[in-house]
């Protein structure tokens, strides 16, 4: 016998006039984003295969291959075209030393330099000039003083482009620092268009140098250390029209 409300003494439920289910007011969120769309690019995969066949005995390491996978497609086409001209060209373009050096330079932290007594003190009676909102303060305001990954309220204000690659610190008599700076930007131009890389460099070597809000983000101390050690990467999703608001997307590194 089928169950019935009459059999157990319940009143019969009234019919539902409008069967439409209510929909909760859920805030809109952007659709999930593929952190590495380049890996699904058929043409890119074919170009990589052609380059792999031509450079079978190459000494290129994983950092070089990673740069090729993420490079501008026109630059990759040119790399393959040159490599297929001769084995000498292929070997020359696939040595990979420059990419490893570039990554090590990116991870290098600058040494702490103590200010001298004359540098660290103001002259008596000297007025402190009024300053505009600092890049650090603007970053904290933009990120709500919370880690962009975990929302943890205790944060470091982290540099994206590192202080160790500031042009001012890579010039003068320090030839080693200058060479690292030049090699870093030269290597980037192997994988991305020169005019695009020139714009990146110009933005980071202007009047404010690396002290730009868009070059900073809030990270918890643990996330900051892991990010600095290249355990994961961050991808910019969008820039707001009225300012450099950065929304980050994280992806674990292989």
XYZ file of C-alpha atoms in Angstrom:
254
model
C 0.000 0.000 0.000
C 1.357 3.423 -0.918
C 1.849 5.866 1.964
C -0.878 8.486 2.385
C -1.226 11.506 4.662
C -4.841 10.510 5.430
C -3.764 7.160 6.869
C -1.663 8.785 9.589
C -4.084 11.587 10.464
C -2.377 14.499 8.657
C -4.389 17.126 6.820
C -3.985 17.032 3.093
C -1.414 19.529 1.922
C -2.752 22.338 -0.300
C -1.660 22.308 -3.934
C 1.338 24.422 -4.874
C 0.150 27.217 -7.132
C 3.596 28.299 -8.323
C 6.007 25.351 -8.543
C 8.994 27.566 -9.419
C 11.820 27.048 -6.940
C 13.279 30.211 -5.365
C 16.811 31.071 -6.485
C 19.325 32.318 -3.938
C 20.951 35.656 -4.651
C 24.547 34.447 -5.123
C 27.206 37.068 -5.961
C 28.643 36.720 -9.453
C 32.088 35.234 -9.699
C 34.290 34.896 -12.793
C 34.404 31.506 -14.500
C 37.390 29.277 -13.751
C 40.475 30.155 -15.764
C 42.947 27.714 -17.247
C 46.290 28.732 -15.704
C 48.239 27.275 -18.635
C 46.188 27.600 -21.839
C 49.424 27.333 -23.840
C 49.572 23.605 -23.070
C 46.346 23.071 -25.019
C 47.548 24.968 -28.086
C 47.904 22.456 -30.933
C 50.207 24.631 -33.026
C 52.474 25.316 -30.069
C 52.712 21.603 -29.290
C 53.685 20.835 -32.901
C 56.337 23.563 -32.902
C 57.769 22.226 -29.637
C 57.886 18.706 -31.122
C 59.739 19.977 -34.210
C 62.222 21.787 -32.006
C 62.657 18.728 -29.787
C 63.450 16.557 -32.813
C 65.980 19.051 -34.134
C 67.659 19.541 -30.767
C 67.863 15.928 -29.604
C 71.319 16.403 -28.109
C 70.553 19.809 -26.652
C 71.694 20.661 -23.146
C 68.635 22.862 -22.533
C 67.150 22.299 -19.095
C 63.554 22.401 -17.899
C 63.609 26.183 -17.404
C 64.370 26.699 -21.095
C 61.578 24.365 -22.217
C 59.178 26.077 -19.802
C 60.007 29.444 -21.361
C 59.359 28.017 -24.814
C 55.948 26.702 -23.750
C 54.997 30.093 -22.309
C 56.639 32.252 -24.973
C 54.952 34.442 -27.546
C 53.826 32.238 -30.451
C 55.560 34.430 -33.069
C 58.843 34.206 -31.155
C 58.462 30.432 -30.941
C 57.847 30.180 -34.692
C 61.013 32.198 -35.333
C 63.023 30.009 -32.945
C 61.904 26.872 -34.768
C 62.543 28.428 -38.194
C 66.123 29.349 -37.262
C 66.781 25.981 -35.596
C 65.675 24.059 -38.686
C 68.166 25.881 -40.909
C 71.099 23.946 -39.473
C 72.095 21.772 -36.542
C 74.519 24.487 -35.450
C 71.659 26.947 -35.142
C 69.600 24.413 -33.242
C 72.384 23.729 -30.758
C 73.079 27.439 -30.309
C 69.444 28.352 -29.638
C 68.916 25.474 -27.194
C 71.829 25.807 -24.795
C 69.559 26.984 -22.022
C 72.229 28.603 -19.839
C 70.628 32.027 -20.100
C 67.214 30.896 -18.855
C 68.655 29.167 -15.786
C 70.708 32.274 -15.007
C 67.629 34.436 -15.485
C 65.660 32.359 -12.968
C 68.491 32.407 -10.427
C 68.777 36.178 -10.833
C 65.025 36.510 -10.260
C 65.329 34.605 -6.980
C 68.350 36.558 -5.719
C 67.619 38.740 -2.707
C 69.543 41.994 -2.238
C 71.863 42.348 0.714
C 70.806 44.665 3.522
C 72.936 47.802 3.379
C 73.123 49.863 6.567
C 72.767 53.615 6.101
C 75.662 55.720 7.232
C 75.155 58.180 10.069
C 74.912 61.111 7.692
C 72.462 59.292 5.453
C 70.259 58.117 8.283
C 69.728 61.499 9.961
C 68.052 64.690 8.815
C 69.665 68.028 9.370
C 68.423 69.915 12.411
C 65.383 71.979 11.516
C 64.958 70.370 8.112
C 61.284 69.924 7.262
C 59.964 66.596 6.061
C 58.154 67.183 2.735
C 54.583 66.061 2.373
C 54.459 62.898 0.303
C 51.788 61.294 -1.777
C 50.261 57.981 -0.816
C 53.127 55.499 -0.859
C 53.088 52.434 -3.065
C 53.087 50.208 0.017
C 50.108 51.978 1.581
C 48.240 51.879 -1.713
C 48.937 48.145 -1.988
C 47.622 47.486 1.533
C 44.498 49.492 0.756
C 43.914 47.710 -2.537
C 44.352 44.221 -1.035
C 42.446 45.055 2.172
C 45.613 44.293 4.165
C 44.993 40.584 3.551
C 46.856 37.871 1.694
C 45.575 37.709 -1.886
C 45.638 33.895 -1.704
C 44.519 32.976 1.814
C 42.917 36.240 3.068
C 45.157 35.907 6.132
C 45.336 39.324 7.866
C 49.049 39.173 8.773
C 50.868 40.035 5.542
C 54.121 40.972 3.882
C 54.028 43.535 1.100
C 55.916 41.557 -1.531
C 57.652 42.774 -4.670
C 56.741 41.095 -7.944
C 59.754 42.374 -9.882
C 62.534 41.958 -7.295
C 64.569 44.739 -5.732
C 67.737 42.883 -6.691
C 67.055 43.804 -10.316
C 66.577 47.524 -9.791
C 68.416 49.374 -12.519
C 69.897 51.856 -10.058
C 71.416 48.978 -8.084
C 72.668 47.308 -11.250
C 74.614 50.276 -12.582
C 77.816 52.059 -11.712
C 80.946 50.137 -10.828
C 79.199 46.889 -9.881
C 79.822 45.058 -13.147
C 78.399 41.749 -11.892
C 75.055 43.332 -11.009
C 75.005 45.199 -14.311
C 75.649 41.986 -16.255
C 72.843 40.202 -14.399
C 70.448 43.032 -15.166
C 71.349 43.099 -18.868
C 71.270 39.304 -19.212
C 67.875 39.116 -17.511
C 66.171 41.496 -19.937
C 68.084 40.156 -22.951
C 66.862 36.632 -22.188
C 63.256 37.802 -21.941
C 63.567 39.206 -25.470
C 64.321 35.704 -26.767
C 60.821 34.579 -25.822
C 58.660 37.692 -26.049
C 58.520 40.556 -28.593
C 61.173 43.216 -28.121
C 58.709 46.119 -28.029
C 56.652 44.377 -25.343
C 59.692 43.646 -23.174
C 60.930 47.210 -23.714
C 57.636 48.497 -22.272
C 57.986 46.220 -19.232
C 61.528 47.415 -18.614
C 60.669 51.083 -19.097
C 57.830 50.847 -16.595
C 60.121 49.347 -13.936
C 63.028 51.709 -14.530
C 61.107 54.997 -14.501
C 61.123 57.695 -11.839
C 59.619 55.442 -9.157
C 61.574 52.335 -10.158
C 60.122 49.239 -8.536
C 58.165 51.320 -5.986
C 54.869 50.930 -7.864
C 51.581 49.713 -6.443
C 51.134 47.360 -9.391
C 54.538 45.830 -8.589
C 53.419 44.945 -5.048
C 50.970 42.496 -3.540
C 50.033 41.313 -0.072
C 51.068 37.769 0.859
C 51.074 35.921 4.152
C 54.630 35.209 5.395
C 54.397 31.501 4.463
C 52.969 32.235 1.013
C 55.658 34.864 0.488
C 58.448 32.364 1.201
C 56.919 29.663 -1.004
C 56.341 32.107 -3.838
C 59.914 33.372 -3.562
C 61.124 29.775 -3.850
C 59.004 29.296 -7.018
C 56.679 26.660 -5.531
C 53.737 28.314 -7.287
C 53.020 31.110 -9.747
C 50.508 33.953 -9.862
C 48.621 35.157 -12.909
C 47.073 38.602 -13.274
C 43.355 38.337 -14.109
C 42.353 41.931 -14.751
C 43.178 45.583 -14.188
C 40.489 47.967 -13.034
C 40.002 51.048 -15.232
C 40.367 53.538 -12.371
C 43.587 52.137 -10.998
C 46.004 49.218 -10.777
C 43.767 46.850 -8.810
C 45.287 43.410 -9.076
C 43.326 40.215 -8.741
C 45.562 37.184 -8.557
C 45.085 33.617 -9.691
C 47.367 31.013 -8.171
C 48.517 27.761 -9.711
C 50.842 25.133 -8.303
C 54.080 24.698 -10.176
C 54.952 21.222 -11.491
